[in-house]
Amino acid sequence: PVHWDGKGLDTNWTNRGWFFSVTAQEFSDKNDGAPRGVPGFPNRGKTVSGVVPGRYGWGQTRLLSLDMVYLLCWCSGSAVCDTPNDHLTFAGRLRVVGPRSFPMASQVRQCVSGLPCTVSGLIGSFEADDQLMATTACGEAPVPGFPRGGKTFPSTSSETGTWSWGVEPVRAAPGEYEICWCGMLVKQLSYRGGYNSTCVTDTDYTALVGYLRIKVATPFAVRECKLAYSCSISGVTGSYLDDSDQVQIASACGQGAQGVPGFPNNAVSLNTTGGGTNFSWGPAVISAAVGIYRVCWCPGETGCTTLADFATDIGALVVTGPLASPVYTCYRRRPCAVLGLQGFDLKEGHKLRPIYLNSSCEDTTQVVLGIPNGGMTFPASNDGRDFSFGNDPVTVNAGSFRLCWCTSIFQCGAGDLFTFQAGILRIAPYEEFYMAEVAPAGWSPDEISLVVWLLILPLPVGLCGLVGCYMIAVLRRRMREKRDGVVPEKPKQRETLAELTETEAQKREKYHMTELRPALVYDVKMLRTEAKQLLALNGRPVPIDDRDVMVPHFALVDSGASTAEPLEDTLPLEELERQARLDLIGRRSSLMLCDGKLVPAPEVLALPEPPRALPPPLPDRAFRYAAPPALT
């Protein structure tokens, strides 16, 4: 038949047939030149002798011929039946069903480890409910890592040639395995011959369909791409890789995440070479943030059209360079150095340049005044991690600045090379430097506890001492007042809310009514008493008035005379009373007579003064009071 030697077949075939199976000696049916029947039938196509007349068979050897319809030729048992020429009687037709497999070529299919597996388009004569099994050799145990114990679901059609292991992913090790067929119709027709009528046991799968290859990319540890340069990944290994495979750089694989920003083509590789071992993103430079990302692999069989196709994590990709987020601190009025720059695969020779935060590193014209060395560090040392601005102090005001990293180690003089952020430079005030560096180092917890107790314990002792001193002072003052006969003043009562809201006029009126008027009434009564005394001394009758309160017994004499002389000899009584009244009341209470009535003087209304206990001495007229001792 055509393609018997396996030549001229497409990529769905392999140059492995049943001549090269694991049990090659048992299945070998090479044509050694001797006359024979159809290749693939045991015993050179001839049936073996049987004990039941009319029943013919080829024994227990497996049939390897192609799925076709063959002629059955009969030879009498009484004749010599060695060659095809001995079988000249037409006895019927024989239909061979099952997969097609040539002696020098077999069908081949491919599945990807980690994904569900389905094989389709197999050539042969199949019936519904047929099944396949993946195994190392037909009739033996299935391959570990396949769902359903290596057996497919029964086929649903006799025409499609499609079988599936379901939605569960295949976890078998990469390699090439045999696909073996079990025909349900043949099993049922052979049931009377003692065979099992279902495809249950491993030995039911005896017909070689072809070979199943498990494709997989072998995981690697890490690959690197340098910031501001083009990126490519090479040296990927695996089984049955090809140039239709692709990779994508993402934060995680199998979650439909977008590619890492800063890579071309949404981080999906543009070129695949070397049989699926090399991947490239073209000549464009990458500007992705420095960090560690995942390399997500997509087998070409899936089409690699959606993000979900890139589900296999095959390793890590590190974008080398400085990290953009760390904060480094320098102090004003002190030399500045950035020590321990954080990043990956840093090299000596790079430089840093600070700019204002409201600008980007692409702004090549900006220079921060007050930063030593022209606003640029000297070349990096310590494997590219230490940068210095020299010994001059920083004079720029305190604040935060963006650190821009020079991508070259040879041409860092031009501003256009400082295009990527390497962190934040914080210029702190000098006071912070003093507290951090000049002041003593921090105390231990035991020292802090001791200091706290030393500060807290004196407080209650001192408070008790102050209270005790105050109590002693109050006691001594009271003892001194008691000894001296001093009556302590009553505490002043607090003003009520009504008093606080009184107007000035109301306060003046209240003062006149509560303090000034009683004093005036007292002085008038004293005046009348003195006048009555004068009248009594001169033998005049003393009028009785219900307004009189008291009539003390004393004599009024002229202090300027050598002897006491009655005053009525020189002055009428009315005049004496009037003068005494004016003199006494006017000097004591600043009163004046108005239409026969005593009223306050104008200045008293304007500026009242509290009444005094005794009147001041009279410069022009003095009185000497001679009163009983009881009245003194």
JSON list of N, CA, C and O in Angstrom, two decimals, residues 271-315:
[
{"chain": "A", "resi": 271, "resn": "ASN", "atom": "N", "xyz": [9.61, 37.37, 18.58]},
{"chain": "A", "resi": 271, "resn": "ASN", "atom": "CA", "xyz": [10.32, 36.43, 17.72]},
{"chain": "A", "resi": 271, "resn": "ASN", "atom": "C", "xyz": [10.70, 35.18, 18.53]},
{"chain": "A", "resi": 271, "resn": "ASN", "atom": "O", "xyz": [11.17, 35.29, 19.67]},
{"chain": "A", "resi": 272, "resn": "THR", "atom": "N", "xyz": [10.49, 34.00, 17.90]},
{"chain": "A", "resi": 272, "resn": "THR", "atom": "CA", "xyz": [10.89, 32.73, 18.51]},
{"chain": "A", "resi": 272, "resn": "THR", "atom": "C", "xyz": [11.78, 32.00, 17.50]},
{"chain": "A", "resi": 272, "resn": "THR", "atom": "O", "xyz": [11.38, 31.79, 16.35]},
{"chain": "A", "resi": 273, "resn": "THR", "atom": "N", "xyz": [12.95, 31.60, 17.95]},
{"chain": "A", "resi": 273, "resn": "THR", "atom": "CA", "xyz": [13.91, 30.90, 17.08]},
{"chain": "A", "resi": 273, "resn": "THR", "atom": "C", "xyz": [14.49, 29.72, 17.83]},
{"chain": "A", "resi": 273, "resn": "THR", "atom": "O", "xyz": [14.21, 29.51, 19.01]},
{"chain": "A", "resi": 274, "resn": "GLY", "atom": "N", "xyz": [15.31, 28.95, 17.08]},
{"chain": "A", "resi": 274, "resn": "GLY", "atom": "CA", "xyz": [16.00, 27.83, 17.70]},
{"chain": "A", "resi": 274, "resn": "GLY", "atom": "C", "xyz": [15.09, 26.71, 18.11]},
{"chain": "A", "resi": 274, "resn": "GLY", "atom": "O", "xyz": [15.37, 26.01, 19.10]},
{"chain": "A", "resi": 275, "resn": "GLY", "atom": "N", "xyz": [13.98, 26.51, 17.37]},
{"chain": "A", "resi": 275, "resn": "GLY", "atom": "CA", "xyz": [13.07, 25.44, 17.75]},
{"chain": "A", "resi": 275, "resn": "GLY", "atom": "C", "xyz": [12.39, 25.67, 19.08]},
{"chain": "A", "resi": 275, "resn": "GLY", "atom": "O", "xyz": [12.20, 24.73, 19.86]},
{"chain": "A", "resi": 276, "resn": "GLY", "atom": "N", "xyz": [12.00, 26.94, 19.35]},
{"chain": "A", "resi": 276, "resn": "GLY", "atom": "CA", "xyz": [11.29, 27.25, 20.59]},
{"chain": "A", "resi": 276, "resn": "GLY", "atom": "C", "xyz": [12.17, 27.42, 21.80]},
{"chain": "A", "resi": 276, "resn": "GLY", "atom": "O", "xyz": [11.67, 27.36, 22.93]},
{"chain": "A", "resi": 277, "resn": "THR", "atom": "N", "xyz": [13.48, 27.70, 21.56]},
{"chain": "A", "resi": 277, "resn": "THR", "atom": "CA", "xyz": [14.39, 27.86, 22.70]},
{"chain": "A", "resi": 277, "resn": "THR", "atom": "C", "xyz": [14.81, 29.30, 22.93]},
{"chain": "A", "resi": 277, "resn": "THR", "atom": "O", "xyz": [15.33, 29.61, 24.01]},
{"chain": "A", "resi": 278, "resn": "ASN", "atom": "N", "xyz": [14.59, 30.19, 21.96]},
{"chain": "A", "resi": 278, "resn": "ASN", "atom": "CA", "xyz": [15.01, 31.59, 22.09]},
{"chain": "A", "resi": 278, "resn": "ASN", "atom": "C", "xyz": [13.81, 32.50, 21.82]},
{"chain": "A", "resi": 278, "resn": "ASN", "atom": "O", "xyz": [13.07, 32.31, 20.85]},
{"chain": "A", "resi": 279, "resn": "PHE", "atom": "N", "xyz": [13.67, 33.50, 22.68]},
{"chain": "A", "resi": 279, "resn": "PHE", "atom": "CA", "xyz": [12.56, 34.44, 22.57]},
{"chain": "A", "resi": 279, "resn": "PHE", "atom": "C", "xyz": [13.11, 35.86, 22.65]},
{"chain": "A", "resi": 279, "resn": "PHE", "atom": "O", "xyz": [14.02, 36.15, 23.44]},
{"chain": "A", "resi": 280, "resn": "SER", "atom": "N", "xyz": [12.52, 36.76, 21.86]},
{"chain": "A", "resi": 280, "resn": "SER", "atom": "CA", "xyz": [13.02, 38.13, 21.80]},
{"chain": "A", "resi": 280, "resn": "SER", "atom": "C", "xyz": [11.86, 39.10, 21.69]},
{"chain": "A", "resi": 280, "resn": "SER", "atom": "O", "xyz": [10.79, 38.76, 21.16]},
{"chain": "A", "resi": 281, "resn": "TRP", "atom": "N", "xyz": [12.09, 40.34, 22.19]},
{"chain": "A", "resi": 281, "resn": "TRP", "atom": "CA", "xyz": [11.13, 41.43, 22.08]},
{"chain": "A", "resi": 281, "resn": "TRP", "atom": "C", "xyz": [11.58, 42.48, 21.08]},
{"chain": "A", "resi": 281, "resn": "TRP", "atom": "O", "xyz": [11.09, 43.62, 21.12]},
{"chain": "A", "resi": 282, "resn": "GLY", "atom": "N", "xyz": [12.47, 42.13, 20.20]},
{"chain": "A", "resi": 282, "resn": "GLY", "atom": "CA", "xyz": [12.91, 43.05, 19.17]},
{"chain": "A", "resi": 282, "resn": "GLY", "atom": "C", "xyz": [13.96, 44.02, 19.66]},
{"chain": "A", "resi": 282, "resn": "GLY", "atom": "O", "xyz": [14.50, 43.90, 20.77]},
{"chain": "A", "resi": 283, "resn": "PRO", "atom": "N", "xyz": [14.26, 45.02, 18.83]},
{"chain": "A", "resi": 283, "resn": "PRO", "atom": "CA", "xyz": [15.35, 45.95, 19.18]},
{"chain": "A", "resi": 283, "resn": "PRO", "atom": "C", "xyz": [14.94, 47.04, 20.17]},
{"chain": "A", "resi": 283, "resn": "PRO", "atom": "O", "xyz": [15.80, 47.79, 20.65]},
{"chain": "A", "resi": 284, "resn": "ALA", "atom": "N", "xyz": [13.66, 47.17, 20.47]},
{"chain": "A", "resi": 284, "resn": "ALA", "atom": "CA", "xyz": [13.23, 48.24, 21.38]},
{"chain": "A", "resi": 284, "resn": "ALA", "atom": "C", "xyz": [13.79, 48.02, 22.77]},
{"chain": "A", "resi": 284, "resn": "ALA", "atom": "O", "xyz": [13.89, 46.88, 23.26]},
{"chain": "A", "resi": 285, "resn": "VAL", "atom": "N", "xyz": [14.15, 49.13, 23.45]},
{"chain": "A", "resi": 285, "resn": "VAL", "atom": "CA", "xyz": [14.67, 49.04, 24.82]},
{"chain": "A", "resi": 285, "resn": "VAL", "atom": "C", "xyz": [13.49, 48.92, 25.78]},
{"chain": "A", "resi": 285, "resn": "VAL", "atom": "O", "xyz": [12.38, 49.40, 25.51]},
{"chain": "A", "resi": 286, "resn": "ILE", "atom": "N", "xyz": [13.72, 48.27, 26.90]},
{"chain": "A", "resi": 286, "resn": "ILE", "atom": "CA", "xyz": [12.68, 48.10, 27.90]},
{"chain": "A", "resi": 286, "resn": "ILE", "atom": "C", "xyz": [12.82, 49.18, 28.96]},
{"chain": "A", "resi": 286, "resn": "ILE", "atom": "O", "xyz": [13.94, 49.60, 29.31]},
{"chain": "A", "resi": 287, "resn": "SER", "atom": "N", "xyz": [11.68, 49.63, 29.45]},
{"chain": "A", "resi": 287, "resn": "SER", "atom": "CA", "xyz": [11.65, 50.65, 30.50]},
{"chain": "A", "resi": 287, "resn": "SER", "atom": "C", "xyz": [10.82, 50.20, 31.69]},
{"chain": "A", "resi": 287, "resn": "SER", "atom": "O", "xyz": [10.31, 51.03, 32.44]},
{"chain": "A", "resi": 288, "resn": "ALA", "atom": "N", "xyz": [10.67, 48.90, 31.84]},
{"chain": "A", "resi": 288, "resn": "ALA", "atom": "CA", "xyz": [9.89, 48.37, 32.95]},
{"chain": "A", "resi": 288, "resn": "ALA", "atom": "C", "xyz": [10.58, 48.67, 34.28]},
{"chain": "A", "resi": 288, "resn": "ALA", "atom": "O", "xyz": [11.81, 48.85, 34.35]},
{"chain": "A", "resi": 289, "resn": "ALA", "atom": "N", "xyz": [9.78, 48.72, 35.33]},
{"chain": "A", "resi": 289, "resn": "ALA", "atom": "CA", "xyz": [10.34, 48.94, 36.66]},
{"chain": "A", "resi": 289, "resn": "ALA", "atom": "C", "xyz": [11.25, 47.78, 37.04]},
{"chain": "A", "resi": 289, "resn": "ALA", "atom": "O", "xyz": [10.98, 46.62, 36.73]},
{"chain": "A", "resi": 290, "resn": "VAL", "atom": "N", "xyz": [12.33, 48.13, 37.71]},
{"chain": "A", "resi": 290, "resn": "VAL", "atom": "CA", "xyz": [13.27, 47.10, 38.14]},
{"chain": "A", "resi": 290, "resn": "VAL", "atom": "C", "xyz": [12.58, 46.17, 39.13]},
{"chain": "A", "resi": 290, "resn": "VAL", "atom": "O", "xyz": [11.88, 46.60, 40.05]},
{"chain": "A", "resi": 291, "resn": "GLY", "atom": "N", "xyz": [12.77, 44.88, 38.93]},
{"chain": "A", "resi": 291, "resn": "GLY", "atom": "CA", "xyz": [12.15, 43.92, 39.82]},
{"chain": "A", "resi": 291, "resn": "GLY", "atom": "C", "xyz": [12.20, 42.52, 39.25]},
{"chain": "A", "resi": 291, "resn": "GLY", "atom": "O", "xyz": [12.85, 42.26, 38.22]},
{"chain": "A", "resi": 292, "resn": "ILE", "atom": "N", "xyz": [11.51, 41.60, 39.90]},
{"chain": "A", "resi": 292, "resn": "ILE", "atom": "CA", "xyz": [11.48, 40.19, 39.52]},
{"chain": "A", "resi": 292, "resn": "ILE", "atom": "C", "xyz": [10.08, 39.87, 38.99]},
{"chain": "A", "resi": 292, "resn": "ILE", "atom": "O", "xyz": [9.08, 40.12, 39.67]},
{"chain": "A", "resi": 293, "resn": "TYR", "atom": "N", "xyz": [10.03, 39.31, 37.79]},
{"chain": "A", "resi": 293, "resn": "TYR", "atom": "CA", "xyz": [8.77, 38.97, 37.14]},
{"chain": "A", "resi": 293, "resn": "TYR", "atom": "C", "xyz": [8.80, 37.50, 36.73]},
{"chain": "A", "resi": 293, "resn": "TYR", "atom": "O", "xyz": [9.82, 36.82, 36.83]},
{"chain": "A", "resi": 294, "resn": "ARG", "atom": "N", "xyz": [7.64, 37.00, 36.26]},
{"chain": "A", "resi": 294, "resn": "ARG", "atom": "CA", "xyz": [7.51, 35.61, 35.85]},
{"chain": "A", "resi": 294, "resn": "ARG", "atom": "C", "xyz": [7.48, 35.51, 34.33]},
{"chain": "A", "resi": 294, "resn": "ARG", "atom": "O", "xyz": [6.91, 36.36, 33.64]},
{"chain": "A", "resi": 295, "resn": "VAL", "atom": "N", "xyz": [8.11, 34.43, 33.82]},
{"chain": "A", "resi": 295, "resn": "VAL", "atom": "CA", "xyz": [8.11, 34.12, 32.39]},
{"chain": "A", "resi": 295, "resn": "VAL", "atom": "C", "xyz": [7.01, 33.09, 32.17]},
{"chain": "A", "resi": 295, "resn": "VAL", "atom": "O", "xyz": [7.09, 31.95, 32.65]},
{"chain": "A", "resi": 296, "resn": "CYS", "atom": "N", "xyz": [5.95, 33.48, 31.45]},
{"chain": "A", "resi": 296, "resn": "CYS", "atom": "CA", "xyz": [4.80, 32.63, 31.21]},
{"chain": "A", "resi": 296, "resn": "CYS", "atom": "C", "xyz": [4.87, 32.08, 29.79]},
{"chain": "A", "resi": 296, "resn": "CYS", "atom": "O", "xyz": [4.91, 32.85, 28.82]},
{"chain": "A", "resi": 297, "resn": "TRP", "atom": "N", "xyz": [4.86, 30.76, 29.67]},
{"chain": "A", "resi": 297, "resn": "TRP", "atom": "CA", "xyz": [5.07, 30.09, 28.39]},
{"chain": "A", "resi": 297, "resn": "TRP", "atom": "C", "xyz": [3.75, 29.65, 27.79]},
{"chain": "A", "resi": 297, "resn": "TRP", "atom": "O", "xyz": [2.83, 29.20, 28.50]},
{"chain": "A", "resi": 298, "resn": "CYS", "atom": "N", "xyz": [3.64, 29.79, 26.47]},
{"chain": "A", "resi": 298, "resn": "CYS", "atom": "CA", "xyz": [2.45, 29.37, 25.75]},
{"chain": "A", "resi": 298, "resn": "CYS", "atom": "C", "xyz": [2.87, 28.44, 24.62]},
{"chain": "A", "resi": 298, "resn": "CYS", "atom": "O", "xyz": [3.66, 28.83, 23.75]},
{"chain": "A", "resi": 299, "resn": "PRO", "atom": "N", "xyz": [2.36, 27.19, 24.58]},
{"chain": "A", "resi": 299, "resn": "PRO", "atom": "CA", "xyz": [2.65, 26.29, 23.46]},
{"chain": "A", "resi": 299, "resn": "PRO", "atom": "C", "xyz": [1.90, 26.75, 22.21]},
{"chain": "A", "resi": 299, "resn": "PRO", "atom": "O", "xyz": [0.78, 27.25, 22.29]},
{"chain": "A", "resi": 300, "resn": "GLY", "atom": "N", "xyz": [2.56, 26.60, 21.07]},
{"chain": "A", "resi": 300, "resn": "GLY", "atom": "CA", "xyz": [1.95, 27.06, 19.84]},
{"chain": "A", "resi": 300, "resn": "GLY", "atom": "C", "xyz": [0.65, 26.36, 19.50]},
{"chain": "A", "resi": 300, "resn": "GLY", "atom": "O", "xyz": [-0.17, 26.91, 18.75]},
{"chain": "A", "resi": 301, "resn": "GLU", "atom": "N", "xyz": [0.41, 25.17, 20.04]},
{"chain": "A", "resi": 301, "resn": "GLU", "atom": "CA", "xyz": [-0.82, 24.44, 19.75]},
{"chain": "A", "resi": 301, "resn": "GLU", "atom": "C", "xyz": [-2.06, 25.19, 20.19]},
{"chain": "A", "resi": 301, "resn": "GLU", "atom": "O", "xyz": [-3.15, 24.98, 19.64]},
{"chain": "A", "resi": 302, "resn": "THR", "atom": "N", "xyz": [-1.96, 26.05, 21.21]},
{"chain": "A", "resi": 302, "resn": "THR", "atom": "CA", "xyz": [-3.13, 26.78, 21.70]},
{"chain": "A", "resi": 302, "resn": "THR", "atom": "C", "xyz": [-3.43, 28.02, 20.90]},
{"chain": "A", "resi": 302, "resn": "THR", "atom": "O", "xyz": [-4.49, 28.62, 21.08]},
{"chain": "A", "resi": 303, "resn": "GLY", "atom": "N", "xyz": [-2.51, 28.45, 20.05]},
{"chain": "A", "resi": 303, "resn": "GLY", "atom": "CA", "xyz": [-2.70, 29.67, 19.28]},
{"chain": "A", "resi": 303, "resn": "GLY", "atom": "C", "xyz": [-2.12, 30.90, 19.93]},
{"chain": "A", "resi": 303, "resn": "GLY", "atom": "O", "xyz": [-1.81, 31.88, 19.25]},
{"chain": "A", "resi": 304, "resn": "CYS", "atom": "N", "xyz": [-2.00, 30.91, 21.27]},
{"chain": "A", "resi": 304, "resn": "CYS", "atom": "CA", "xyz": [-1.40, 32.05, 22.01]},
{"chain": "A", "resi": 304, "resn": "CYS", "atom": "C", "xyz": [-2.09, 33.36, 21.65]},
{"chain": "A", "resi": 304, "resn": "CYS", "atom": "O", "xyz": [-1.44, 34.39, 21.41]},
{"chain": "A", "resi": 305, "resn": "THR", "atom": "N", "xyz": [-3.41, 33.34, 21.61]},
{"chain": "A", "resi": 305, "resn": "THR", "atom": "CA", "xyz": [-4.16, 34.54, 21.24]},
{"chain": "A", "resi": 305, "resn": "THR", "atom": "C", "xyz": [-4.76, 35.26, 22.45]},
{"chain": "A", "resi": 305, "resn": "THR", "atom": "O", "xyz": [-5.12, 36.42, 22.34]},
{"chain": "A", "resi": 306, "resn": "THR", "atom": "N", "xyz": [-4.88, 34.57, 23.57]},
{"chain": "A", "resi": 306, "resn": "THR", "atom": "CA", "xyz": [-5.43, 35.20, 24.77]},
{"chain": "A", "resi": 306, "resn": "THR", "atom": "C", "xyz": [-4.41, 35.13, 25.89]},
{"chain": "A", "resi": 306, "resn": "THR", "atom": "O", "xyz": [-3.48, 34.32, 25.88]},
{"chain": "A", "resi": 307, "resn": "LEU", "atom": "N", "xyz": [-4.63, 35.99, 26.90]},
{"chain": "A", "resi": 307, "resn": "LEU", "atom": "CA", "xyz": [-3.72, 36.01, 28.04]},
{"chain": "A", "resi": 307, "resn": "LEU", "atom": "C", "xyz": [-3.79, 34.70, 28.83]},
{"chain": "A", "resi": 307, "resn": "LEU", "atom": "O", "xyz": [-2.80, 34.30, 29.45]},
{"chain": "A", "resi": 308, "resn": "ALA", "atom": "N", "xyz": [-4.95, 34.04, 28.79]},
{"chain": "A", "resi": 308, "resn": "ALA", "atom": "CA", "xyz": [-5.09, 32.79, 29.53]},
{"chain": "A", "resi": 308, "resn": "ALA", "atom": "C", "xyz": [-4.26, 31.67, 28.92]},
{"chain": "A", "resi": 308, "resn": "ALA", "atom": "O", "xyz": [-4.01, 30.66, 29.59]},
{"chain": "A", "resi": 309, "resn": "ASP", "atom": "N", "xyz": [-3.84, 31.83, 27.65]},
{"chain": "A", "resi": 309, "resn": "ASP", "atom": "CA", "xyz": [-3.01, 30.79, 27.03]},
{"chain": "A", "resi": 309, "resn": "ASP", "atom": "C", "xyz": [-1.61, 30.73, 27.63]},
{"chain": "A", "resi": 309, "resn": "ASP", "atom": "O", "xyz": [-0.94, 29.70, 27.56]},
{"chain": "A", "resi": 310, "resn": "PHE", "atom": "N", "xyz": [-1.19, 31.83, 28.24]},
{"chain": "A", "resi": 310, "resn": "PHE", "atom": "CA", "xyz": [0.16, 31.88, 28.84]},
{"chain": "A", "resi": 310, "resn": "PHE", "atom": "C", "xyz": [0.04, 31.46, 30.31]},
{"chain": "A", "resi": 310, "resn": "PHE", "atom": "O", "xyz": [0.17, 32.27, 31.23]},
{"chain": "A", "resi": 311, "resn": "ALA", "atom": "N", "xyz": [-0.21, 30.20, 30.52]},
{"chain": "A", "resi": 311, "resn": "ALA", "atom": "CA", "xyz": [-0.52, 29.71, 31.87]},
{"chain": "A", "resi": 311, "resn": "ALA", "atom": "C", "xyz": [0.63, 28.96, 32.52]},
{"chain": "A", "resi": 311, "resn": "ALA", "atom": "O", "xyz": [0.56, 28.67, 33.72]},
{"chain": "A", "resi": 312, "resn": "THR", "atom": "N", "xyz": [1.67, 28.62, 31.77]},
{"chain": "A", "resi": 312, "resn": "THR", "atom": "CA", "xyz": [2.75, 27.79, 32.32]},
{"chain": "A", "resi": 312, "resn": "THR", "atom": "C", "xyz": [3.90, 28.68, 32.75]},
{"chain": "A", "resi": 312, "resn": "THR", "atom": "O", "xyz": [4.50, 29.39, 31.94]},
{"chain": "A", "resi": 313, "resn": "ASP", "atom": "N", "xyz": [4.20, 28.63, 34.03]},
{"chain": "A", "resi": 313, "resn": "ASP", "atom": "CA", "xyz": [5.32, 29.40, 34.59]},
{"chain": "A", "resi": 313, "resn": "ASP", "atom": "C", "xyz": [6.60, 28.60, 34.41]},
{"chain": "A", "resi": 313, "resn": "ASP", "atom": "O", "xyz": [6.74, 27.50, 34.94]},
{"chain": "A", "resi": 314, "resn": "ILE", "atom": "N", "xyz": [7.54, 29.15, 33.64]},
{"chain": "A", "resi": 314, "resn": "ILE", "atom": "CA", "xyz": [8.78, 28.41, 33.38]},
{"chain": "A", "resi": 314, "resn": "ILE", "atom": "C", "xyz": [10.00, 29.06, 34.03]},
{"chain": "A", "resi": 314, "resn": "ILE", "atom": "O", "xyz": [11.13, 28.56, 33.85]},
{"chain": "A", "resi": 315, "resn": "GLY", "atom": "N", "xyz": [9.82, 30.15, 34.76]},
{"chain": "A", "resi": 315, "resn": "GLY", "atom": "CA", "xyz": [10.98, 30.73, 35.43]},
{"chain": "A", "resi": 315, "resn": "GLY", "atom": "C", "xyz": [10.78, 32.20, 35.74]},
{"chain": "A", "resi": 315, "resn": "GLY", "atom": "O", "xyz": [9.69, 32.75, 35.58]}
]
